[in-house]
XYZ file of C-alpha atoms in Angstrom:
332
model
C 13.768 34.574 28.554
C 13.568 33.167 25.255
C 12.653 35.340 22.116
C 10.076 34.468 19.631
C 10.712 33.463 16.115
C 8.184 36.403 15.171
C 10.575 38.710 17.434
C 14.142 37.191 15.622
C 12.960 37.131 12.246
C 11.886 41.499 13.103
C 15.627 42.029 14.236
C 16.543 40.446 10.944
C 14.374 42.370 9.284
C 15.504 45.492 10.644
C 19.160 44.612 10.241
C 19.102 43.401 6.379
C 17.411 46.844 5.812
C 19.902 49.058 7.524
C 22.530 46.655 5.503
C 21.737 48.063 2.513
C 19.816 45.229 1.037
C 17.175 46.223 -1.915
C 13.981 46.689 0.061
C 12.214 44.031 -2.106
C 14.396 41.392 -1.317
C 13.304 42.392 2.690
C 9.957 42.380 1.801
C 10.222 38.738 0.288
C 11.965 37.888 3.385
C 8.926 38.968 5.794
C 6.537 37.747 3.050
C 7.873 34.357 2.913
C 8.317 34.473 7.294
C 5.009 35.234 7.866
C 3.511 32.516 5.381
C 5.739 29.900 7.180
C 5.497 30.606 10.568
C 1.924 29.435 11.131
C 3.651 25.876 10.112
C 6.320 26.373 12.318
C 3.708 27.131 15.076
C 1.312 23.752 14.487
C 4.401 21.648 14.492
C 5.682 23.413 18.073
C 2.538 22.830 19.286
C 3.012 18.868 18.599
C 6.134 19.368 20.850
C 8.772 19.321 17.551
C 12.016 21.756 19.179
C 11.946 25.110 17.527
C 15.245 24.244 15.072
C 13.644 20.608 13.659
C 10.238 22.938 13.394
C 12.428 25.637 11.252
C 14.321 23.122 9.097
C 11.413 20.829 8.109
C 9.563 24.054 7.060
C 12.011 25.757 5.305
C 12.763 22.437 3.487
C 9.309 22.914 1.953
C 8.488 26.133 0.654
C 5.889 25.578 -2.400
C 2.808 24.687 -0.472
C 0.329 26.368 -2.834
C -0.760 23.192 -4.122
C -1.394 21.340 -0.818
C -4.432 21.317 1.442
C -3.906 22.370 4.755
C -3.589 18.930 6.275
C -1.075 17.773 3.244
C 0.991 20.709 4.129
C 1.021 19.930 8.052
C 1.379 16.227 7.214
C 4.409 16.934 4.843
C 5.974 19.230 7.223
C 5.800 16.720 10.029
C 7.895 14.317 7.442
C 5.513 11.888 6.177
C 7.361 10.618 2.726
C 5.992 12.511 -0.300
C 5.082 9.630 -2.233
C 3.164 8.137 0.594
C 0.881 10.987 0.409
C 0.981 10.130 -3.424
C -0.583 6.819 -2.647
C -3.292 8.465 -0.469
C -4.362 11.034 -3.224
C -4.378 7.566 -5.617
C -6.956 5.973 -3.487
C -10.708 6.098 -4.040
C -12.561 7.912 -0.917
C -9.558 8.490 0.593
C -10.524 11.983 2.843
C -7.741 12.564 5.186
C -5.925 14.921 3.298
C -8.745 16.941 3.732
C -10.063 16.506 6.949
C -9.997 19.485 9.759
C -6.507 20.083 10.399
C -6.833 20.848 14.183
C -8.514 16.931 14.239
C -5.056 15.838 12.392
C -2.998 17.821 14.987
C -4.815 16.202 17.988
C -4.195 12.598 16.190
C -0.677 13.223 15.880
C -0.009 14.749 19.562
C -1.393 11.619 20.467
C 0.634 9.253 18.662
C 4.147 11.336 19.658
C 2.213 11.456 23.491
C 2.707 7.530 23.247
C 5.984 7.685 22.196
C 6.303 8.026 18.701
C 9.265 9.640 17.336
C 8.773 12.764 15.401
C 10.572 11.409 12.487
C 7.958 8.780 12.104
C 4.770 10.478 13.062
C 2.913 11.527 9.853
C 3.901 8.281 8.325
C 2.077 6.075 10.959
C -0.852 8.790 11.124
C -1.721 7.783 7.464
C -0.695 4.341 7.943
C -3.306 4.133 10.918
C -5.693 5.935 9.319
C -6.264 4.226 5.717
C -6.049 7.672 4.027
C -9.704 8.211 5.526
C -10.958 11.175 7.574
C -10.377 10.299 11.527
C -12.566 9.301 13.807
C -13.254 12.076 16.477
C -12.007 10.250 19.230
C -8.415 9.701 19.916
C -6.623 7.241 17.308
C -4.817 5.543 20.214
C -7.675 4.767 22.053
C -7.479 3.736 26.322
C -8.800 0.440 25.943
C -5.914 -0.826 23.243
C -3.593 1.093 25.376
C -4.315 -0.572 28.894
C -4.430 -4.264 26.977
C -0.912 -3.409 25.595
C 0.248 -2.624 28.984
C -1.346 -5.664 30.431
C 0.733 -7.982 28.216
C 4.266 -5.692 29.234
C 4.550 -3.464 26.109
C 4.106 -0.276 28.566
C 6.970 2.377 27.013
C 8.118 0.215 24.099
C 3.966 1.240 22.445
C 5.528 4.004 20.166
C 8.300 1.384 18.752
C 5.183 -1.065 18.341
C 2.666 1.757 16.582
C 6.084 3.234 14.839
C 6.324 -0.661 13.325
C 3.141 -2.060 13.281
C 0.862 1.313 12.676
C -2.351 -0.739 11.711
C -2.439 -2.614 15.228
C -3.977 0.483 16.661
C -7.136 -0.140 14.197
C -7.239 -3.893 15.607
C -10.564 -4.496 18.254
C -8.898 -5.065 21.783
C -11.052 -8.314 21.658
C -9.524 -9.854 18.690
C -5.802 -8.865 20.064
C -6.862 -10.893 23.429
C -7.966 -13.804 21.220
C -4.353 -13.716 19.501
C -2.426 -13.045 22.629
C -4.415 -16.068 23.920
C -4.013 -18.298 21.456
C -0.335 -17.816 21.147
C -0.461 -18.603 24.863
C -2.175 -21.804 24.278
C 0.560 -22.801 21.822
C 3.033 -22.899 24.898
C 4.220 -19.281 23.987
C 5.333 -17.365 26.871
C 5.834 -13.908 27.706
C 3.884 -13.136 24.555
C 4.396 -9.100 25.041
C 8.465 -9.517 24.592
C 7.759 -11.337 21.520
C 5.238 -8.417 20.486
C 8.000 -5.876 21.275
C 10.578 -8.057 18.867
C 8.471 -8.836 15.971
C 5.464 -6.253 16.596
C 3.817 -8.133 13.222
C 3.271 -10.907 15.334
C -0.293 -9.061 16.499
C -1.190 -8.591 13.094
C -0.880 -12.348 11.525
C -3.830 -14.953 11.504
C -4.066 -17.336 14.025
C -5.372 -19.407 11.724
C -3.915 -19.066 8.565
C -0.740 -18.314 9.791
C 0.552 -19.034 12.825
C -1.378 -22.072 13.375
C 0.069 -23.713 10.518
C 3.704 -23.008 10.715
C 3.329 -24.665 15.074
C 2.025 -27.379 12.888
C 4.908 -27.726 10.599
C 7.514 -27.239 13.176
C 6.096 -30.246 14.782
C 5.441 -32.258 11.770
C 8.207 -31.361 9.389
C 11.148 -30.784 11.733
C 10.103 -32.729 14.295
C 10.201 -30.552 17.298
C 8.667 -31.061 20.456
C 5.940 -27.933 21.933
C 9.460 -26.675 23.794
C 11.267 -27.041 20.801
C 8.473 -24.616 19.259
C 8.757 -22.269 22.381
C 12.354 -22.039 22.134
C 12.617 -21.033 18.330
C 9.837 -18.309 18.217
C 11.346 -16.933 21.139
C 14.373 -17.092 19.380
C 12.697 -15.718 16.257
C 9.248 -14.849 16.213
C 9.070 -13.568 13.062
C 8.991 -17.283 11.659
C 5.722 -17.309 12.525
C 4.965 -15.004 9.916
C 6.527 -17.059 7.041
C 4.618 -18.951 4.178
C 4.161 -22.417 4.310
C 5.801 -22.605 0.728
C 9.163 -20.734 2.342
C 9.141 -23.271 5.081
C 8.501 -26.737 2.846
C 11.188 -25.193 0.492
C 13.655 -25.161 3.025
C 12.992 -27.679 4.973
C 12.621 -30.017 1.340
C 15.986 -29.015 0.171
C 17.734 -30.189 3.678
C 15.792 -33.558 3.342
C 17.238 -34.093 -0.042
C 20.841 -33.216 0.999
C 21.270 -35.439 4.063
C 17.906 -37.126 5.104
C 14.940 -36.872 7.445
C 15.443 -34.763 10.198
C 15.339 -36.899 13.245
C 16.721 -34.035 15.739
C 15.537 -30.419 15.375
C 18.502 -29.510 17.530
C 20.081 -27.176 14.648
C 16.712 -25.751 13.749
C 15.854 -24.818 17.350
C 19.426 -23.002 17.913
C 18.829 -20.855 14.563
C 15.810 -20.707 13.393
C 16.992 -17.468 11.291
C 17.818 -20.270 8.922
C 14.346 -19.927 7.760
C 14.846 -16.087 6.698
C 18.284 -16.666 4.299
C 17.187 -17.177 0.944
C 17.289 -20.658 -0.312
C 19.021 -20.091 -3.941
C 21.246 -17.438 -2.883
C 22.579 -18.493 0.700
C 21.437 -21.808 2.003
C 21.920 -24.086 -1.004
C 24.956 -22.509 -2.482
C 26.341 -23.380 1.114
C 25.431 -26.143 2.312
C 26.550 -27.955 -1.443
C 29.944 -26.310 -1.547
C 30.379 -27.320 2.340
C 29.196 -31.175 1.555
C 31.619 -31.266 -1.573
C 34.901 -29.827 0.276
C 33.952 -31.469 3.960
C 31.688 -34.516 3.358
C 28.302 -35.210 4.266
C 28.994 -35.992 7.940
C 30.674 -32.564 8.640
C 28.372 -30.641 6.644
C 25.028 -32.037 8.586
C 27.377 -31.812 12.285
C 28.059 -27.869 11.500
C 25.979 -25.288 12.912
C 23.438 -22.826 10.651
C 25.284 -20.137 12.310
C 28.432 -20.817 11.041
C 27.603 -21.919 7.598
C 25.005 -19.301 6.969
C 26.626 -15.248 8.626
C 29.428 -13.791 7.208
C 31.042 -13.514 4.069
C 31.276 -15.582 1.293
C 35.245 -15.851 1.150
C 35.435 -16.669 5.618
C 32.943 -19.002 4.765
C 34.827 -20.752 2.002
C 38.254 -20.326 3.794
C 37.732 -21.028 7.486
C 34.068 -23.154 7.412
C 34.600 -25.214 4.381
C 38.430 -25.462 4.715
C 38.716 -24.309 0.885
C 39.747 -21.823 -2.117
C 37.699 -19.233 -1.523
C 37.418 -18.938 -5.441
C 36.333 -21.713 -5.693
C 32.623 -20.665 -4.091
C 31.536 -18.089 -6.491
C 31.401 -21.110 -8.975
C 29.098 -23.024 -6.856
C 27.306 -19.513 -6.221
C 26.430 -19.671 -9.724
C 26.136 -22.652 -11.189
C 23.114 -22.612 -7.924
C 21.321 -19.674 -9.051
C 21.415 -20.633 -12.550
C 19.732 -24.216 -12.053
């Protein structure tokens, strides 16, 4: 049978005392136990083991200047200076909201499989700061339309990502689902489970336009398009002035792109910065190996690891020489 902290923290009582200890120093030790262990209890009760529930209290003592949902917030390890933010925000409530309301919000968040480390964070990050709704935060109809598209156990790594897809209307989220779909996008829900963002850009304003671009600009075909999100869906969430940028600075090194080939097999060229990586590169490989090697090579190989294996074993030369290059690149 297991004993109770209440029971424990009595034997220690009982023990420091018939050590010899000053009596006030016991008395500060059942003082301070019996102001904590109410926080203990809340955070048991949101299924925290007894040892994390112990730690992340006695990690924060001073509560005096925290309302009762700040205190169970903090202790359930939402960053301090997120809670910052919230108190910096005009009609923000949530810090002082009914704290049995906050407790049921955040059983429900680590019931759909968000980890305890993250909990409090995506509480606040769901909620806006404002006082919650009294229904749950995760409600059944977002959670059977998640389901429906595969994300089934992966929904706490989704909300623990993406915490302000929960506040998105289930008929909006069909509408994106759909239209991504309708862009020759399969097996949306894996690409949801990737790149949870994905739910949260515009079809319009975002999306649209970079399926547009890839078509346009780099000349790939609808399964071209397929291939690369799948690849790398978060591309879909990149600015049109990233994208032209990169795309403009290949044109002007070695021509129009008539095969999207090395786009399509690494489309993570699109998330290496273009002063620090990609131009410092793909000039120092042109200069050492010629145009004709430098457009044949892959992204991959010009682009991941370090500068000196590139230099050495990619562009077959003195690896001192690339820091030069580096350089005289970000300095243009």
């Amino acid at each position: 049978m297991s004993v109770s902290l209440t029971s424990r923290c009595g034997s220690l009582r009982a023990l420091l005392s018939s050590s010899g200890i000053p009596e006030i120093f016991v008395r500060s030790f059942a003082t301070a136990t019996s102001a904590t262990q109410p926080r203990v209890d809340n955070l048991r009760s949101l299924r925290f083991n007894l040892s994390e529930s112990q730690e992340l209290v006695e990690n924060r003592k001073d509560i005096a200047h925290e309302t009762p949902v700040e205190t169970l917030l903090l202790d359930a390890g939402t960053p301090a200076g997120l809670i910052q933010r919230i108190k910096g925000v005009e009609g923000s409530s949530l810090l002082h909201d009914d704290v049995e309301k906050v407790k049921t919000a955040l059983g429900s968040l680590l019931k759909h499989g968000v980890p305890s480390a993250a909990v409090g964070r995506v509480l606040v990050r769901v909620s806006g700061g404002k006082s919650l709704p009294s229904e749950d935060p995760v409600k059944s109809d977002f959670v059977e339309f998640m389901n429906s598209i595969g994300i089934f156990s992966k929904l706490g790594r989704v909300l623990t990502s993406q915490p302000s897809i929960a506040t998105m209307k289930v008929e909006s989220l069909q509408q994106k689902v759909a239209a991504l779909e309708g862009f020759g996008l399969c097996r949306v829900g894996e690409l949801v489970i990737r790149h949870p963002a994905l739910l949260s850009y515009s079809v319009e304003n975002r999306i649209q336009p970079v399926i547009e671009f890839l078509k346009s600009e780099v000349n790939m075909t609808d399964k071209d398009v397929a291939q690369t999100v799948a690849s790398y869906p978060a591309i879909l969430g990149y600015s049109m002035e990233n994208l032209h940028s990169k795309v403009d600075f290949y044109k002007a090194e070695f021509g129009d792109i008539k095969s999207p080939a090395k786009f399509v097999r690494f489309p993570h060229y699109f998330g290496y910065s273009l002063k620090e990586k990609i131009m410092p590169r793909l000039k120092f490989l042109k200069e050492h190996r010629g145009v004709g090697v430098a457009k044949a090579t892959a992204f991959r190989k010009i682009l991941r690891g370090e500068d000196s294996e590139f230099a050495l074993y990619i562009a077959h030369a003195d690896p001192d020489l690339y820091p030069v290059m580096k350089q005289t690149v970000l300095e243009a």
